[in-house]
Amino acid sequence: MDTFQHHRLIPVLTVQGEEYISFFHRRSYELHPSHGPFRSGCYELFMHVRGTCNIIVDDRKFSPQYGDLFLFPANQMHRLITQGDVYERFVLFFSPHVFDSVVCEPPILELFQSSEVGRNQIVLPSGTSKEIMSMLYRLSETVQKGGPEAPYLIYSDSLRILVLVKKMLEQSFSIPLGTNC
């Protein structure tokens, strides 16, 4: 029996039908098919929770562990290959302009373009990993509950997650990714 939660294309304060955040949290308890090469016009934040899989990006192969985070710039080809029978992950997609109104220099989504981040896999310190994962579980609950305030909560929680990742990257790589966030 395949038990999962899957949420796609959650619109958040859409402007001219383009700005959105897409989110899904997948829990699978049966072998779930891998997905072939995938490319999106959006930025993608992927957090591995449990299970065995490989992520192929260009000619590199990653084997994520609990709490590993992956950042994929818009249009970067990648592939997920699952192995085993239990697999769980969170994925957030951000359209390129969804946070343009947020005063941050450089824009928050540019953290996906950093040459250091370009390696895709980020092994987070345990405390940071747990904090981000807790935020993602809360985001999943907000998406499930819905309601008139859900788009605002999804938007603000997604932005909080990105700011936390940005701060962690600045500390880990000692490179400024913007000072006004």
CSV table of C-alpha atoms in Angstrom, one decimal:
chain,number,residue,atom,x,y,z
A,1,MET,CA,0.0,0.0,0.0
A,2,ASP,CA,1.4,3.3,-1.0
A,3,THR,CA,0.7,6.0,1.6
A,4,PHE,CA,1.8,9.4,0.7
A,5,GLN,CA,1.0,13.1,0.8
A,6,HIS,CA,1.6,14.9,-2.4
A,7,HIS,CA,0.9,18.6,-3.0
A,8,ARG,CA,1.7,20.3,-6.3
A,9,LEU,CA,1.5,23.8,-7.6
A,10,ILE,CA,0.3,25.6,-4.5
A,11,PRO,CA,-0.4,29.1,-5.7
A,12,VAL,CA,0.8,31.8,-3.4
A,13,LEU,CA,-0.2,35.4,-4.0
A,14,THR,CA,-0.1,34.9,-7.8
A,15,VAL,CA,0.6,37.9,-10.0
A,16,GLN,CA,-0.5,37.6,-13.6
A,17,GLY,CA,-0.6,33.8,-13.1
A,18,GLU,CA,3.1,33.4,-12.9
A,19,GLU,CA,4.4,33.8,-9.3
A,20,TYR,CA,3.9,30.6,-7.2
A,21,ILE,CA,5.4,28.3,-4.7
A,22,SER,CA,4.9,24.5,-5.3
A,23,PHE,CA,5.4,22.1,-2.4
A,24,PHE,CA,5.2,18.5,-1.8
A,25,HIS,CA,5.9,16.1,1.0
A,26,ARG,CA,6.1,12.5,-0.1
A,27,ARG,CA,6.0,9.5,2.2
A,28,SER,CA,6.1,6.2,0.4
A,29,TYR,CA,6.0,2.8,2.0
A,30,GLU,CA,6.2,0.7,-1.1
A,31,LEU,CA,8.7,0.9,-3.9
A,32,HIS,CA,8.0,4.1,-5.5
A,33,PRO,CA,9.3,4.7,-9.0
A,34,SER,CA,12.3,6.9,-9.6
A,35,HIS,CA,11.8,9.8,-11.8
A,36,GLY,CA,13.6,10.3,-15.0
A,37,PRO,CA,15.7,13.3,-15.8
A,38,PHE,CA,13.8,16.4,-14.5
A,39,ARG,CA,14.2,20.1,-15.2
A,40,SER,CA,12.0,22.9,-14.0
A,41,GLY,CA,11.9,26.6,-14.7
A,42,CYS,CA,11.8,27.0,-10.9
A,43,TYR,CA,14.4,26.9,-8.1
A,44,GLU,CA,14.1,23.7,-6.1
A,45,LEU,CA,14.9,23.0,-2.5
A,46,PHE,CA,14.9,19.3,-1.7
A,47,MET,CA,15.3,17.8,1.8
A,48,HIS,CA,15.9,14.1,2.2
A,49,VAL,CA,14.2,12.6,5.3
A,50,ARG,CA,14.6,8.8,5.0
A,51,GLY,CA,15.1,5.9,2.6
A,52,THR,CA,17.8,5.1,0.1
A,53,CYS,CA,18.1,7.0,-3.1
A,54,ASN,CA,20.7,8.5,-5.4
A,55,ILE,CA,20.4,11.9,-7.0
A,56,ILE,CA,22.2,12.3,-10.3
A,57,VAL,CA,23.1,15.9,-11.3
A,58,ASP,CA,25.1,16.3,-14.5
A,59,ASP,CA,27.8,13.6,-14.1
A,60,ARG,CA,27.8,13.6,-10.3
A,61,LYS,CA,26.0,11.0,-8.1
A,62,PHE,CA,24.9,11.9,-4.6
A,63,SER,CA,23.6,9.5,-1.9
A,64,PRO,CA,21.7,11.7,0.5
A,65,GLN,CA,21.5,11.0,4.2
A,66,TYR,CA,18.9,12.1,6.8
A,67,GLY,CA,18.6,15.9,6.7
A,68,ASP,CA,20.7,16.5,3.6
A,69,LEU,CA,19.6,19.5,1.6
A,70,PHE,CA,19.9,19.9,-2.1
A,71,LEU,CA,19.5,23.2,-4.0
A,72,PHE,CA,18.8,23.1,-7.7
A,73,PRO,CA,18.9,26.3,-9.8
A,74,ALA,CA,16.2,26.8,-12.3
A,75,ASN,CA,16.6,24.6,-15.4
A,76,GLN,CA,19.3,22.3,-13.9
A,77,MET,CA,18.7,18.8,-15.0
A,78,HIS,CA,18.7,16.2,-12.2
A,79,ARG,CA,17.3,12.7,-11.6
A,80,LEU,CA,16.1,10.7,-8.6
A,81,ILE,CA,16.7,7.0,-8.3
A,82,THR,CA,15.0,5.4,-5.3
A,83,GLN,CA,16.1,2.1,-3.8
A,84,GLY,CA,14.3,0.1,-1.2
A,85,ASP,CA,10.8,0.3,0.2
A,86,VAL,CA,10.7,3.4,2.4
A,87,TYR,CA,11.3,6.8,1.1
A,88,GLU,CA,10.4,10.3,2.3
A,89,ARG,CA,11.3,13.8,1.1
A,90,PHE,CA,10.2,17.4,1.0
A,91,VAL,CA,10.5,19.5,-2.1
A,92,LEU,CA,9.8,23.2,-2.5
A,93,PHE,CA,9.8,24.9,-5.9
A,94,PHE,CA,10.0,28.7,-6.2
A,95,SER,CA,9.2,30.6,-9.4
A,96,PRO,CA,12.1,33.0,-10.2
A,97,HIS,CA,10.2,36.1,-9.2
A,98,VAL,CA,8.0,35.0,-6.3
A,99,PHE,CA,10.1,36.9,-3.7
A,100,ASP,CA,10.9,40.0,-5.9
A,101,SER,CA,9.0,42.2,-3.5
A,102,VAL,CA,11.2,41.1,-0.6
A,103,VAL,CA,13.9,43.7,0.1
A,104,CYS,CA,17.0,41.7,0.1
A,105,GLU,CA,20.2,42.4,-1.8
A,106,PRO,CA,21.1,40.2,-3.6
A,107,PRO,CA,17.6,38.6,-4.0
A,108,ILE,CA,17.1,35.6,-1.7
A,109,LEU,CA,16.9,33.1,-4.6
A,110,GLU,CA,20.4,34.0,-5.8
A,111,LEU,CA,21.6,31.7,-3.1
A,112,PHE,CA,20.9,28.9,-5.6
A,113,GLN,CA,23.3,30.5,-8.0
A,114,SER,CA,26.4,30.7,-5.7
A,115,SER,CA,29.4,28.8,-7.1
A,116,GLU,CA,29.7,27.1,-3.7
A,117,VAL,CA,26.0,26.1,-3.7
A,118,GLY,CA,26.3,25.0,-7.3
A,119,ARG,CA,27.6,21.7,-6.0
A,120,ASN,CA,24.0,21.0,-5.0
A,121,GLN,CA,24.3,18.9,-1.9
A,122,ILE,CA,24.5,20.6,1.4
A,123,VAL,CA,25.2,18.6,4.6
A,124,LEU,CA,23.6,20.7,7.3
A,125,PRO,CA,24.7,20.8,11.0
A,126,SER,CA,22.3,18.5,12.9
A,127,GLY,CA,20.5,21.4,14.7
A,128,THR,CA,20.0,23.4,11.5
A,129,SER,CA,18.8,20.3,9.7
A,130,LYS,CA,16.2,19.5,12.4
A,131,GLU,CA,15.0,23.2,12.5
A,132,ILE,CA,14.5,23.2,8.7
A,133,MET,CA,12.8,19.8,8.8
A,134,SER,CA,10.5,21.0,11.5
A,135,MET,CA,9.6,24.1,9.4
A,136,LEU,CA,8.9,21.8,6.4
A,137,TYR,CA,6.6,19.5,8.5
A,138,ARG,CA,4.7,22.7,9.7
A,139,LEU,CA,4.5,23.8,6.0
A,140,SER,CA,3.0,20.4,5.1
A,141,GLU,CA,0.4,20.8,7.8
A,142,THR,CA,-0.5,24.3,6.6
A,143,VAL,CA,-0.9,23.0,3.0
A,144,GLN,CA,-3.2,20.1,4.2
A,145,LYS,CA,-5.4,22.3,6.4
A,146,GLY,CA,-5.8,25.0,3.8
A,147,GLY,CA,-8.0,28.0,4.6
A,148,PRO,CA,-8.0,31.6,3.6
A,149,GLU,CA,-4.7,32.4,5.5
A,150,ALA,CA,-2.8,29.4,4.1
A,151,PRO,CA,-1.2,31.2,1.1
A,152,TYR,CA,0.2,33.8,3.4
A,153,LEU,CA,1.6,31.2,5.8
A,154,ILE,CA,3.0,29.2,3.0
A,155,TYR,CA,4.7,32.3,1.6
A,156,SER,CA,6.1,33.4,4.9
A,157,ASP,CA,7.2,30.0,6.0
A,158,SER,CA,8.9,29.3,2.7
A,159,LEU,CA,10.8,32.6,3.0
A,160,ARG,CA,11.8,31.8,6.6
A,161,ILE,CA,13.3,28.5,5.4
A,162,LEU,CA,15.3,30.2,2.6
A,163,VAL,CA,16.6,32.8,5.0
A,164,LEU,CA,17.7,30.1,7.5
A,165,VAL,CA,19.5,28.2,4.6
A,166,LYS,CA,21.1,31.4,3.5
A,167,LYS,CA,22.4,32.2,7.0
A,168,MET,CA,23.8,28.7,7.3
A,169,LEU,CA,25.5,28.9,3.9
A,170,GLU,CA,27.1,32.2,4.8
A,171,GLN,CA,28.5,30.6,8.0
A,172,SER,CA,29.6,27.4,6.4
A,173,PHE,CA,31.3,28.9,3.3
A,174,SER,CA,32.3,32.3,4.8
A,175,ILE,CA,30.9,34.0,1.7
A,176,PRO,CA,28.3,36.8,1.9
A,177,LEU,CA,25.1,36.0,0.0
A,178,GLY,CA,23.6,39.4,0.8
A,179,THR,CA,23.4,41.5,3.9
A,180,ASN,CA,19.9,42.9,3.9
A,181,CYS,CA,17.7,39.8,4.6
